[in-house]
Amino acid sequence: MIILSLKTLVKSFGGLVAVAGVSFDVERGDVVGLIGPNGAGKTTVFNLITGALRPDGGDIFFDGHRIDRGKPHQIVKLGLARTFQTIRLFAGMSVLENVLSGYHCRMGSGIVSSLLRLPHQRREERVALTRAMEELEFVGLADVWRAKAGGLPYGDQRRLEIARALATEPKFMVLDEPAGGMNDQETYELRGLIGRIRKRDITIMLIEHDIGFVMKVCSKLVVIENGAIIAEGVPEEIQRDPKVIEAYLGVDD
Amino acid sequence: MIASISPASSKWKNWLLGAQIVGAAAFFSLPQFGLGAYWLDVLNAVGISAILALSLNIILGHAGMFHMGHAAFFAVGAYTTAILNTRLEWPIFATMPFAGMAAGIFAVAVASPIIHLRGDYLLMVTIGIVEIVRIALINNVFGLTGGSNGIIGIARPVLFGFRIARPQHFFCLIWGFAALSMLLFYWLEHSRYGRALKYIKEDSVAAEGMGVNTDRYKLSAFVIGAVWAGFVGTIYASKMRTISPGSFSFWESVVLFMIVILGGSGNQKGVLLGAFLVSGLPELFRGLQNYRMLVFGAALVLMMIFRPQGLLPPKTRNYTLPEPLAGKFP
């Protein structure tokens, strides 16, 4: 079953064409890696999918909805969550509050019930705290729930971003360089974490420069260069594809 | 290192809470101890500034939107009460919901198109709003606002047959409303809603990316602040009995802005302290005449250099986990 479908997406900034007619489908349950050299348009594709940018042309369908005109918060609510390439935690707030931000879109209390602290609002808060702690336990950060997010070590901040995205109860997650800046041990643990996320029936798409990591984690790869797809397939195929070797890994003399 | 952020010991906390209750009780019994009418009036003025600043705190302190036109909403509320009372002879308290509503509707109208503006640009536009309102009032808009002379002969409020007229009566009304506002705003702050505003202040792109409808939250913060300023307008109009455009100048907006920034934006206690310092302290130094503004200005400059986060910056919120989690993760 196809959960995400991109159809001839186009996006340009001024004169620069960042994404030039990208089309591909993502099957439910896959872990798709989007790879390519720097400046190939990977993050732009992510920003188009998550609604941070609007495409100049083309359509995006997610789980039966057309989302290319949607706002980010609407797309999150449909079940598509993200992490950011440069970590964007709420640095001055606690670890717990960061994860609660993800669960926000699954809550309903409004201004009046908050102003008057009505019983259903308090019940909902308790459920939210429990859910947030579940996600912190899932990524292994439950012990530091009181700490300030900005004070955590780098690898923990990456995991906290994943916990925050999981708290939105997504069907699909896009991770922008989840292993960026991690050491070998942390990268190894991240592989395990991605495997466990996949077991929760959450489809994953990620951008990553660490080719070894991508080959081990992903079930499918999409390679883009200069805003266009040059290859698509299972990792073993991509590794042997001459076009990919030339564009991404460089030509051997 | 992380364990050191455990909650303060409960014994010390109880002391602090007790001291606050005693302090509040002593404050509310001030009129009984024969505080003169002059000083009661000063405290009433401080109280009005405090409630206005608390309502501005939602917009500026929690949501982090640089709004320097709060006097505009205050004016809309005060004029709504004045017009309904003098023209239609509605009792003051009956006009209060309408004053709040008028200010709220006005906020939707003027804030919707500017809500996405970045900090400094928003600041300039809100300054424009307060000037437009003041000039419209002077120009006797709709033939209802009485031009630069304003509206005179506004009635006193009557509560269950009791006519609120003397300074000590207003003291109870104003500070009672201040206490109620603080309680409701405390609850609002400690909810999903208040959290959403803090996410927006910290990083609005990340907030939107995590599913917070940032545009709607920003606008609703404006509306709550405006509605409350409208309520204060009702109290102010009935306290002064005469209102004119001069009471709602740009300077009033600046003073409210200063109270929030100086006291500690996002912290109610800080804002309350700020209200006492900014609108109360100058009264203490009346003897110094014009020098008091110089002293005040110098104090502001020093504050911004040495303590830019305000006198009492907000603390990170303490959460109590529901059982059994609380036992598992201390």
XYZ file of C-alpha atoms in Angstrom:
583
model
C 0.000 0.000 0.000
C 1.356 3.409 -0.943
C 1.283 5.869 1.969
C 3.126 8.827 0.419
C 3.174 9.796 -3.221
C 5.089 12.675 -4.814
C 4.096 13.625 -8.350
C 6.388 15.840 -10.479
C 7.264 18.212 -7.647
C 8.883 21.470 -8.679
C 10.346 24.147 -6.433
C 12.657 26.991 -7.299
C 14.153 29.822 -5.274
C 14.625 32.834 -7.475
C 16.523 31.500 -10.481
C 17.726 28.350 -8.751
C 15.683 25.222 -9.431
C 16.061 23.212 -6.216
C 13.586 20.457 -7.065
C 12.940 19.748 -10.750
C 10.084 17.313 -11.215
C 10.644 14.734 -8.486
C 8.201 11.803 -8.409
C 8.308 8.737 -6.204
C 6.094 6.602 -3.985
C 6.695 5.302 -0.483
C 5.209 1.968 0.556
C 3.824 1.635 4.038
C 6.328 0.008 6.391
C 9.391 0.986 4.371
C 12.442 2.841 5.604
C 13.321 5.054 2.673
C 16.630 6.846 2.462
C 16.844 10.044 0.428
C 20.479 10.503 -0.505
C 22.538 12.642 -2.791
C 25.403 15.125 -2.779
C 25.224 18.403 -0.876
C 22.819 20.878 -2.426
C 20.970 18.168 -4.359
C 17.599 19.309 -2.974
C 17.014 16.661 -0.285
C 16.013 19.012 2.522
C 13.869 21.014 0.094
C 11.946 17.811 -0.713
C 11.464 17.281 3.050
C 10.271 20.835 3.519
C 7.770 20.384 0.685
C 6.431 17.155 2.202
C 6.055 18.646 5.702
C 4.402 21.832 4.438
C 7.221 24.161 5.494
C 7.485 25.127 1.806
C 4.850 25.183 -0.920
C 5.701 23.564 -4.243
C 5.588 25.647 -7.432
C 4.134 22.637 -9.209
C 3.156 19.013 -8.660
C 1.124 17.192 -6.034
C 1.807 15.359 -2.799
C -0.619 12.731 -1.513
C -0.366 11.325 1.983
C -2.612 8.564 3.296
C -5.510 9.550 1.034
C -5.134 13.315 1.488
C -3.669 15.897 -0.827
C -1.181 17.810 1.345
C 0.797 20.075 -0.973
C -1.354 23.063 -0.024
C -1.556 22.181 3.675
C 0.015 24.038 6.573
C 2.605 22.206 8.687
C 0.317 21.837 11.720
C -2.448 20.333 9.553
C -0.036 17.830 8.010
C 1.244 16.815 11.465
C -2.307 16.147 12.538
C -2.814 13.847 9.550
C 0.040 11.742 10.934
C 3.230 13.013 9.301
C 5.885 14.095 11.803
C 9.390 15.405 11.322
C 12.725 16.152 12.932
C 14.946 19.006 11.863
C 18.402 18.947 10.281
C 19.680 21.572 12.682
C 18.204 20.544 16.009
C 15.205 22.725 16.805
C 14.232 21.758 20.310
C 12.596 24.246 22.654
C 15.979 24.667 24.310
C 14.832 26.653 27.337
C 12.058 24.226 28.251
C 12.247 20.879 30.020
C 12.670 17.555 28.252
C 9.117 16.648 29.268
C 7.620 19.881 27.911
C 9.395 19.288 24.611
C 7.709 15.918 24.212
C 4.365 17.378 25.329
C 4.578 19.739 22.341
C 4.253 16.710 20.087
C 1.171 15.449 21.885
C -0.406 18.921 21.639
C -2.149 18.112 18.352
C -3.863 15.076 19.925
C -5.387 17.203 22.699
C -8.495 19.335 22.550
C -8.652 21.681 25.561
C -9.178 25.266 24.533
C -8.984 28.679 26.120
C -12.087 28.520 28.286
C -11.451 25.083 29.775
C -7.842 26.145 30.460
C -8.789 29.512 32.017
C -11.262 27.763 34.337
C -9.245 24.542 34.778
C -12.263 22.350 34.050
C -12.145 18.651 35.065
C -11.817 17.291 31.513
C -8.855 19.600 30.927
C -7.070 18.192 33.993
C -7.834 14.630 32.904
C -6.397 15.372 29.498
C -3.232 16.804 31.065
C -2.687 13.580 33.023
C -3.093 11.503 29.865
C -0.653 13.811 28.063
C 1.973 13.438 30.808
C 1.648 9.660 30.688
C 1.921 9.572 26.912
C 4.938 11.889 26.920
C 6.717 9.741 29.503
C 6.006 6.637 27.401
C 7.814 8.184 24.453
C 10.698 9.288 26.670
C 11.020 5.723 27.952
C 10.884 4.495 24.361
C 13.925 6.561 23.354
C 15.637 6.098 26.731
C 15.428 9.618 28.142
C 12.795 9.140 30.845
C 15.310 9.609 33.667
C 16.171 13.155 32.610
C 12.585 14.366 32.114
C 13.132 17.381 34.356
C 16.323 18.589 32.655
C 16.463 21.549 30.303
C 16.455 20.342 26.713
C 19.230 22.720 25.680
C 21.577 21.253 28.289
C 21.451 17.682 27.005
C 24.390 16.129 25.133
C 24.084 16.308 21.361
C 23.061 12.701 20.778
C 20.382 12.943 23.474
C 18.994 16.063 21.820
C 18.622 14.119 18.571
C 16.786 11.341 20.417
C 14.594 13.907 22.156
C 13.600 15.302 18.762
C 12.573 11.782 17.763
C 10.561 11.350 20.985
C 8.839 14.670 20.331
C 7.951 13.589 16.802
C 6.703 10.203 18.069
C 4.425 11.973 20.554
C 2.432 13.362 17.618
C 1.352 9.720 17.060
C 2.518 9.640 13.450
C 2.004 7.090 10.691
C 5.002 8.483 8.878
C 8.189 10.139 10.085
C 10.711 12.156 8.143
C 14.114 12.380 9.837
C 16.546 14.964 8.517
C 20.075 13.653 9.194
C 19.216 11.778 12.401
C 22.810 10.512 12.816
C 24.381 13.908 12.126
C 27.004 14.674 14.753
C 26.594 11.330 16.529
C 29.521 9.112 17.507
C 29.728 5.434 16.491
C 28.049 4.148 19.655
C 25.157 6.613 19.326
C 24.764 5.804 15.636
C 24.608 2.110 16.475
C 21.898 2.762 19.073
C 19.997 4.949 16.607
C 19.827 1.991 14.203
C 18.161 -0.034 16.933
C 15.768 2.814 17.683
C 14.754 3.159 14.026
C 14.114 -0.588 13.916
C 11.826 -0.311 16.951
C 9.974 2.644 15.430
C 9.422 0.563 12.301
C 7.915 -2.204 14.441
C 5.293 0.292 15.619
C 4.012 0.377 12.030
C 5.485 3.804 11.378
C 6.912 4.380 7.922
C 10.206 6.272 7.900
C 11.949 8.447 5.385
C 15.368 9.866 6.185
C 18.142 11.970 4.792
C 21.604 10.834 5.810
C 25.158 11.335 4.635
C 26.593 8.326 6.475
C 26.389 5.774 3.631
C 27.184 2.829 5.869
C 24.279 3.777 8.124
C 21.905 4.245 5.186
C 22.824 0.872 3.655
C 22.130 -0.938 6.935
C 18.935 0.876 7.932
C 17.007 1.543 4.730
C 14.875 -0.870 2.761
C 14.782 1.445 -0.222
C 16.894 4.344 -1.481
C 16.094 7.336 -3.654
C 19.109 9.181 -5.035
C 18.761 12.755 -6.214
C 21.200 15.087 -7.846
C 20.544 18.673 -8.961
C 16.901 18.350 -7.967
C 16.140 15.252 -10.032
C 16.030 11.546 -9.245
C 18.914 9.636 -10.800
C 18.304 6.232 -9.231
C 15.785 4.408 -7.079
C 15.817 0.903 -5.604
C 17.012 -1.423 -2.865
C 20.416 -0.547 -1.322
C 22.302 -3.387 -3.055
C 21.181 -2.156 -6.482
C 21.988 1.457 -5.704
C 25.489 0.507 -4.567
C 26.204 -0.992 -7.987
C 24.494 1.702 -10.060
C 27.168 3.455 -12.168
C 25.252 6.744 -12.242
C 25.112 6.837 -8.449
C 28.763 5.945 -8.119
C 29.636 8.739 -10.492
C 27.395 11.414 -8.978
C 27.589 10.581 -5.337
C 30.720 8.650 -4.672
C 32.922 10.131 -7.402
C 34.471 8.492 -10.515
C 37.414 6.158 -10.219
C 40.164 6.700 -12.749
C 23.957 17.554 37.775
C 20.484 16.908 36.473
C 19.231 15.738 39.849
C 19.910 19.206 41.271
C 16.792 20.515 39.482
C 14.606 18.705 41.994
C 11.761 20.743 43.517
C 12.553 23.006 46.452
C 12.097 21.358 49.834
C 8.458 21.314 50.832
C 9.104 22.928 54.223
C 10.619 26.037 52.640
C 7.802 26.032 50.101
C 5.156 26.042 52.834
C 6.890 28.977 54.514
C 6.922 30.877 51.271
C 3.271 30.139 50.589
C 2.339 31.185 54.145
C 4.272 34.433 53.811
C 2.495 35.156 50.529
C -0.946 34.574 52.063
C -0.133 36.787 55.070
C 1.242 39.436 52.739
C -1.881 39.370 50.565
C -4.160 39.544 53.623
C -2.178 42.494 55.026
C -2.366 44.209 51.643
C -6.143 43.811 51.382
C -6.656 45.181 54.909
C -4.692 48.362 54.134
C -7.851 50.515 53.853
C -8.891 49.345 57.349
C -5.684 50.713 58.826
C -6.531 54.213 57.753
C -4.329 54.513 54.706
C -5.150 57.965 53.325
C -7.271 58.504 50.243
C -4.240 59.752 48.318
C -2.237 56.577 48.828
C -5.270 54.414 48.178
C -5.662 56.225 44.869
C -2.030 55.538 44.070
C -2.551 51.856 44.860
C -5.678 51.843 42.697
C -3.732 53.297 39.797
C -1.033 50.672 40.356
C -3.745 47.996 40.397
C -5.165 49.116 37.070
C -1.688 49.134 35.539
C -1.056 45.720 37.062
C -4.136 44.086 35.503
C -3.417 45.721 32.147
C 0.187 44.543 32.329
C -0.920 41.032 33.315
C -3.134 40.912 30.228
C -0.302 42.292 28.071
C 1.927 39.611 29.608
C -0.066 36.938 27.762
C 0.739 38.566 24.432
C 4.230 39.866 25.151
C 5.486 37.634 27.937
C 4.080 34.236 27.004
C 3.638 34.385 23.230
C 6.626 36.710 22.799
C 4.895 39.141 20.431
C 6.192 42.707 20.651
C 2.940 44.567 21.146
C 3.273 48.205 22.174
C -0.304 49.290 21.585
C -2.148 47.797 24.525
C -3.717 51.150 25.468
C -5.810 50.860 22.283
C -7.750 47.869 23.658
C -8.035 49.560 27.053
C -9.504 52.612 25.285
C -12.026 50.568 23.301
C -13.261 48.977 26.542
C -13.444 52.252 28.448
C -15.286 54.049 25.646
C -17.710 51.135 25.174
C -18.655 51.347 28.826
C -18.836 55.150 28.750
C -21.078 55.210 25.665
C -23.405 52.418 26.805
C -23.689 53.980 30.243
C -24.177 57.636 29.294
C -26.312 57.116 26.180
C -28.344 54.040 27.077
C -28.014 54.293 30.869
C -26.865 50.702 31.216
C -25.474 49.875 34.660
C -21.653 49.749 34.687
C -21.328 46.046 35.386
C -23.789 45.246 32.587
C -21.492 47.041 30.145
C -18.436 45.049 31.232
C -18.962 41.958 29.030
C -19.631 44.244 26.065
C -16.516 46.304 26.761
C -14.494 43.090 26.736
C -16.238 41.862 23.598
C -15.751 45.168 21.753
C -12.038 45.152 22.589
C -11.797 41.490 21.531
C -13.528 42.084 18.198
C -11.333 45.117 17.623
C -8.289 42.935 18.345
C -9.388 40.347 15.762
C -9.874 43.103 13.191
C -6.517 44.813 13.705
C -4.347 41.820 14.667
C -5.393 39.287 11.978
C -3.523 40.991 9.153
C -0.344 41.626 11.188
C -0.067 38.450 13.255
C 2.601 36.860 11.059
C 4.911 39.895 11.292
C 8.281 39.470 12.963
C 9.054 41.131 16.306
C 10.311 44.565 15.307
C 7.800 45.020 12.476
C 4.934 43.997 14.727
C 6.111 46.563 17.255
C 5.880 49.386 14.718
C 2.425 48.382 13.534
C 1.034 48.146 17.078
C 2.355 51.641 17.789
C 0.382 52.712 14.728
C -2.768 51.083 16.060
C -2.719 52.938 19.366
C -2.161 56.249 17.571
C -4.991 55.579 15.127
C -7.358 54.843 18.014
C -6.355 57.996 19.890
C -6.769 60.202 16.809
C -10.092 58.561 15.945
C -11.324 59.321 19.471
C -10.220 62.960 19.175
C -12.033 63.230 15.836
C -15.258 62.187 17.553
C -15.621 58.991 15.550
C -19.253 58.020 14.765
C -20.219 61.145 16.728
C -20.078 59.031 19.878
C -16.721 59.672 21.537
C -17.053 63.361 22.313
C -13.826 64.510 20.636
C -10.872 65.700 22.666
C -13.058 66.490 25.690
C -14.073 62.867 25.901
C -17.149 61.608 27.743
C -18.219 62.961 31.104
C -20.763 61.854 33.707
C -20.090 58.131 33.707
C -21.951 56.464 36.564
C -20.447 54.619 39.533
C -20.686 50.845 39.509
C -23.340 49.266 41.718
C -22.843 45.732 43.012
C -25.871 44.055 44.680
C -27.254 47.474 45.604
C -23.904 48.688 46.985
C -22.583 51.794 45.242
C -18.843 51.650 44.678
C -17.676 55.233 44.994
C -14.957 55.781 47.596
C -11.270 54.959 47.025
C -11.387 52.063 49.503
C -14.321 50.556 47.574
C -12.408 50.785 44.334
C -9.380 49.367 46.110
C -11.344 46.191 46.824
C -12.850 46.060 43.321
C -9.578 46.647 41.487
C -7.373 44.405 43.586
C -10.079 41.747 43.822
C -10.219 41.712 40.040
C -6.411 41.662 39.925
C -6.363 38.601 42.186
C -9.008 36.854 40.070
C -7.083 37.683 36.896
C -3.887 36.278 38.374
C -5.610 33.033 39.308
C -7.231 32.558 35.898
C -4.065 33.515 34.030
C -2.059 31.148 36.225
C -4.355 28.329 35.189
C -4.180 29.407 31.573
C -0.386 29.490 31.698
C -0.259 26.000 33.212
C -2.285 24.340 30.494
C -1.979 23.069 26.962
C -2.819 26.587 25.838
C -0.089 28.310 27.848
C 2.444 25.721 26.765
C 1.587 26.347 23.120
C 2.306 30.063 23.560
C 5.689 29.237 25.126
C 6.565 26.925 22.221
C 5.773 29.765 19.833
C 7.957 32.151 21.811
C 10.875 29.694 21.887
C 10.737 28.699 18.204
C 7.623 29.298 16.166
C 8.865 27.220 13.204
C 9.405 24.192 15.431
C 6.045 24.814 17.148
C 4.226 24.816 13.807
C 6.236 21.758 12.766
C 5.091 19.902 15.879
C 1.434 20.570 15.150
C 0.709 23.883 16.887
C -1.545 26.144 14.839
C 0.722 29.128 15.429
C -1.394 31.737 13.616
C -4.488 30.848 15.611
C -2.668 30.824 18.934
C -1.006 34.160 18.282
C -4.327 35.732 17.359
C -6.163 34.237 20.325
C -3.447 35.505 22.698
C -4.110 38.973 21.312
C -7.834 38.501 21.829
C -7.523 37.324 25.451
C -5.222 40.236 26.275
C -7.587 42.665 24.543
C -10.736 41.322 26.222
C -9.096 41.711 29.619
C -7.891 45.224 28.806
C -11.498 45.968 27.822
C -12.717 44.772 31.230
C -10.167 47.051 32.903
C -11.471 49.862 30.701
C -14.890 49.427 32.324
C -13.449 49.732 35.829
C -11.296 52.682 34.821
C -14.182 54.598 33.195
C -16.406 54.205 36.235
C -13.569 55.126 38.592
C -12.612 58.319 36.718
C -16.207 59.196 35.659
C -14.633 61.184 32.829
C -12.517 59.720 30.071
C -10.711 61.474 27.254
C -8.285 60.442 24.499
C -5.367 61.740 26.575
C -5.734 58.811 28.993
C -4.957 56.304 26.252
C -1.845 57.747 24.716
C 1.127 55.954 23.246
C 2.975 56.687 26.496
C 0.494 54.509 28.427
C 1.289 51.644 26.067
C 4.998 52.208 26.592
C 4.566 52.136 30.367
C 2.701 48.807 30.191
C 5.362 47.408 27.883
C 8.054 48.499 30.356
C 6.243 46.948 33.295
C 6.227 43.548 31.607
C 9.826 43.670 30.341
C 11.230 45.192 33.528
C 9.361 42.914 35.896
C 10.111 39.728 33.986
C 8.077 38.843 30.937
C 6.196 35.610 31.397
C 6.185 35.749 35.208
C 3.074 37.076 36.974
C 4.941 37.997 40.148
C 7.499 39.866 38.105
C 4.782 41.772 36.285
C 3.117 42.653 39.586
C 6.444 43.897 40.952
C 6.988 45.827 37.733
C 3.612 47.543 38.122
C 4.540 48.722 41.623
C 7.941 49.962 40.507
C 6.932 51.648 37.266
C 3.591 53.178 38.170
C 3.866 53.278 41.979
C 7.432 54.250 42.775
C 7.425 57.589 40.913
C 4.681 58.701 43.343
C 7.030 58.117 46.285
C 9.503 60.553 44.767
C 7.037 63.315 43.966
C 9.218 65.640 46.039
C 11.972 65.324 43.486
C 9.606 66.693 40.863
C 11.079 66.447 37.389
C 14.186 64.619 38.539
C 12.146 61.514 39.249
C 11.770 60.770 35.555
C 15.521 61.164 35.150
C 16.163 58.719 37.990
C 13.570 56.387 36.518
C 15.134 56.536 33.070
C 18.603 55.868 34.457
C 17.272 52.910 36.450
C 15.763 51.466 33.264
C 19.039 51.785 31.384
C 20.947 50.053 34.184
C 18.331 47.293 34.336
C 18.582 46.566 30.640
C 22.377 46.363 30.888
C 22.677 44.247 34.013
C 19.474 42.249 34.087
C 17.870 42.162 30.629
C 15.692 39.180 31.511
C 13.781 41.323 34.035
C 13.742 41.424 37.821
C 11.903 38.126 38.213
C 12.297 36.036 35.077
C 9.952 33.036 34.729
C 11.082 29.750 36.220
C 10.845 26.506 34.297
C 7.532 24.924 35.081
C 7.449 22.083 37.573
C 5.344 19.102 36.603
C 3.964 16.463 38.928
C 3.742 13.128 37.159
C 0.653 11.029 37.807
C 1.175 7.764 39.715
C 2.750 5.273 39.130
C 5.139 7.350 36.992
C 5.976 9.721 39.841
C 7.460 6.881 41.889
C 9.333 5.472 38.923
C 10.923 8.712 37.732
C 11.644 11.053 40.658
